[in-house]
Amino acid sequence: MHAYANQEIGITGGEEDGVNNESVDNNSLYTQPEDIYEIYKTLSPVSPYFSIAAGFGNVHGVYKPGNVKLHPELLSKHQKYVAEKENTKEEKPVFLVFHGGSGSSKKEYQDAISYGVVKVNLDTDLQYAYTEGIRDYMINKKDYVNTQVGNPDGADKPNKKYYDPRVWVREGEKTMSKRVAEGLKDFNTAGQLE
């Protein structure tokens, strides 16, 4: 099979897409090495194309610094457990995913990546970055988007060029692109593809 599969095991805290895990027991946010190994053992004979999103205290959304206790070092233990069980030569046989990465520090990203994370999810950060561009544009152009005709330049001046979605959506794309570029630097992947 040549399809790529991503297995999310355990619980990612926080709230996303209407699923609220904000009040789950904190211990549920940490995947056990035996769980990683079971997935690895089951999928390896089918295909090498899979990754595992293991919980190490991850949460969806962004919270006040200090409220989320990530332990990326657990990923190293997971890798060692699978490597020992499978007697592999590779130190990091498992492709891991960092779910709930928004709001994490650069060190937390880099630690997780050093333990075998190959994908980081930044959905909340990217949503906010996109919103920032649109919000700032609308605030700065508020006198040009309140009506179709009439603005500070004249009562008969049209405003279509200001409220046209192609204009303000582009502002969201610009701020989101900056956040993506920042993430690529944090993940040591900027400039990798030519």
Coordinates of C-alpha atoms in Angstrom, one line a residue:
M1 CA 0.0 0.0 0.0
H2 CA 1.4 3.4 -0.9
A3 CA -1.1 5.6 1.0
Y4 CA 0.2 7.6 4.0
A5 CA -1.6 7.1 7.2
N6 CA -1.5 9.2 10.4
Q7 CA -2.6 7.5 13.6
E8 CA -3.7 9.7 16.5
I9 CA -3.6 7.7 19.7
G10 CA -4.4 8.9 23.1
I11 CA -6.1 12.2 23.8
T12 CA -5.1 15.7 22.7
G13 CA -6.5 18.1 25.3
G14 CA -8.2 21.4 24.6
E15 CA -11.1 22.0 22.2
E16 CA -11.1 21.6 18.4
D17 CA -13.9 21.2 15.9
G18 CA -16.5 20.9 18.6
V19 CA -14.7 18.1 20.5
N20 CA -14.0 19.4 24.0
N21 CA -11.2 17.6 26.0
E22 CA -10.5 20.5 28.3
S23 CA -11.6 18.6 31.4
V24 CA -10.0 15.2 30.8
D25 CA -7.7 13.7 33.4
N26 CA -4.2 15.1 32.9
N27 CA -2.8 11.5 32.8
S28 CA -4.8 10.8 29.7
L29 CA -2.7 13.3 27.7
Y30 CA 0.3 11.1 27.8
T31 CA 0.6 8.1 25.5
Q32 CA 2.3 5.0 26.8
P33 CA 5.2 3.3 24.9
E34 CA 3.3 0.1 24.7
D35 CA 0.5 1.9 22.8
I36 CA 3.1 3.3 20.3
Y37 CA 4.5 -0.2 19.8
E38 CA 1.2 -1.8 19.2
I39 CA 0.4 0.6 16.4
Y40 CA 3.9 0.3 15.0
K41 CA 3.8 -3.5 15.1
T42 CA 0.4 -3.6 13.4
L43 CA 1.1 -1.1 10.6
S44 CA 4.7 -2.0 9.7
P45 CA 3.8 -5.2 7.9
V46 CA 1.2 -3.3 5.9
S47 CA 3.2 -0.3 4.8
P48 CA 6.2 1.9 5.9
Y49 CA 4.1 5.0 5.2
F50 CA 2.6 5.9 8.5
S51 CA 3.1 8.3 11.4
I52 CA 1.9 8.3 15.0
A53 CA 0.6 11.3 16.9
A54 CA 1.4 10.4 20.4
G55 CA 0.3 12.5 23.3
F56 CA 3.0 14.1 25.5
G57 CA 0.7 16.7 27.2
N58 CA -0.5 18.3 23.9
V59 CA -3.6 20.4 23.7
H60 CA -5.5 21.9 20.9
G61 CA -5.9 25.7 21.0
V62 CA -3.7 28.2 22.8
Y63 CA -3.5 28.7 26.5
K64 CA -1.7 31.0 28.9
P65 CA 2.0 30.1 29.1
G66 CA 2.6 27.6 31.9
N67 CA -0.9 26.0 31.8
V68 CA 0.2 23.3 29.4
K69 CA 2.9 20.9 30.5
L70 CA 4.5 19.3 27.5
H71 CA 7.0 16.5 28.0
P72 CA 8.6 15.9 24.5
E73 CA 11.3 13.8 26.2
L74 CA 8.7 11.0 26.5
L75 CA 8.9 10.7 22.7
S76 CA 12.5 9.6 23.1
K77 CA 11.4 6.8 25.5
H78 CA 8.8 5.7 23.0
Q79 CA 11.5 5.5 20.3
K80 CA 13.8 3.5 22.5
Y81 CA 11.0 1.1 23.4
V82 CA 10.0 0.4 19.8
A83 CA 13.7 0.1 18.7
E84 CA 14.4 -2.4 21.5
K85 CA 11.2 -4.4 20.9
E86 CA 11.9 -4.6 17.1
N87 CA 15.7 -4.8 17.5
T88 CA 16.1 -2.1 14.9
K89 CA 19.4 -0.4 13.9
E90 CA 17.5 2.9 13.7
E91 CA 17.5 5.0 16.9
K92 CA 14.2 6.6 15.9
P93 CA 12.1 4.0 14.0
V94 CA 8.8 5.8 14.5
F95 CA 7.7 8.9 12.5
L96 CA 5.9 11.0 15.1
V97 CA 3.4 13.9 14.8
F98 CA 3.2 16.9 17.2
H99 CA -0.6 17.5 17.5
G100 CA -1.6 20.7 19.3
G101 CA 1.6 22.5 18.5
S102 CA 0.1 26.1 18.5
G103 CA 1.5 28.3 21.3
S104 CA 4.5 26.0 22.0
S105 CA 8.0 27.4 22.4
K106 CA 10.7 27.1 19.9
K107 CA 12.6 24.8 22.3
E108 CA 9.5 22.5 22.7
Y109 CA 9.3 22.2 18.9
Q110 CA 13.0 21.5 18.5
D111 CA 13.1 19.0 21.4
A112 CA 10.1 17.1 19.9
I113 CA 11.7 17.2 16.4
S114 CA 15.0 15.8 17.9
Y115 CA 13.0 12.8 19.2
G116 CA 11.5 11.9 15.8
V117 CA 8.6 14.3 15.1
V118 CA 8.3 14.7 11.4
K119 CA 5.1 16.8 11.4
V120 CA 3.9 19.7 13.6
N121 CA 0.3 20.9 13.6
L122 CA -0.1 24.7 14.0
D123 CA -3.8 25.1 13.1
T124 CA -4.7 27.5 15.9
D125 CA -1.6 29.7 15.3
L126 CA -2.3 29.8 11.6
Q127 CA -6.0 30.6 12.1
Y128 CA -5.1 33.5 14.4
A129 CA -2.4 34.8 12.0
Y130 CA -4.9 34.7 9.1
T131 CA -7.5 36.6 11.2
E132 CA -4.9 39.2 12.3
G133 CA -4.4 40.3 8.7
I134 CA -8.1 40.6 8.0
R135 CA -8.8 42.2 11.4
D136 CA -6.1 44.8 11.0
Y137 CA -7.2 45.6 7.4
M138 CA -10.8 46.1 8.5
I139 CA -9.8 48.3 11.4
N140 CA -7.6 50.4 9.2
K141 CA -10.2 50.7 6.4
K142 CA -13.3 50.9 8.6
D143 CA -14.4 54.2 7.0
Y144 CA -14.1 52.5 3.6
V145 CA -16.0 49.3 4.4
N146 CA -19.0 50.6 6.3
T147 CA -20.9 51.5 3.1
Q148 CA -20.7 50.7 -0.6
V149 CA -20.4 54.4 -1.5
G150 CA -19.0 57.3 0.6
N151 CA -15.8 57.5 2.5
P152 CA -13.4 60.1 3.9
D153 CA -12.3 60.9 0.3
G154 CA -15.9 62.0 -0.6
A155 CA -19.5 61.2 -0.2
D156 CA -19.8 59.9 -3.8
K157 CA -16.6 57.8 -3.8
P158 CA -17.1 54.0 -4.3
N159 CA -15.6 51.5 -1.8
K160 CA -15.6 48.3 -3.9
K161 CA -11.8 48.2 -4.1
Y162 CA -11.8 48.2 -0.2
Y163 CA -14.5 45.6 0.6
D164 CA -13.7 43.3 -2.3
P165 CA -12.9 40.0 -0.6
R166 CA -9.9 39.5 -2.9
V167 CA -8.3 42.5 -1.2
W168 CA -8.9 41.7 2.5
V169 CA -8.5 37.9 2.1
R170 CA -5.0 38.7 0.7
E171 CA -4.1 40.5 3.9
G172 CA -5.0 37.3 5.8
E173 CA -2.8 35.3 3.5
K174 CA 0.1 37.6 4.0
T175 CA 0.0 37.4 7.8
M176 CA -0.5 33.6 7.7
S177 CA 2.4 33.3 5.3
K178 CA 4.6 35.1 7.8
R179 CA 3.6 32.7 10.5
V180 CA 4.3 29.7 8.2
A181 CA 7.8 31.1 7.5
E182 CA 8.4 31.6 11.2
G183 CA 7.3 27.9 11.9
L184 CA 9.6 26.7 9.1
K185 CA 12.6 28.4 10.8
D186 CA 11.6 27.1 14.2
F187 CA 11.4 23.5 12.8
N188 CA 14.8 23.9 11.0
T189 CA 13.1 23.3 7.6
A190 CA 13.3 26.7 6.0
G191 CA 15.1 26.6 2.7
Q192 CA 15.2 22.8 2.5
L193 CA 13.3 22.5 -0.8
E194 CA 14.5 24.1 -4.0

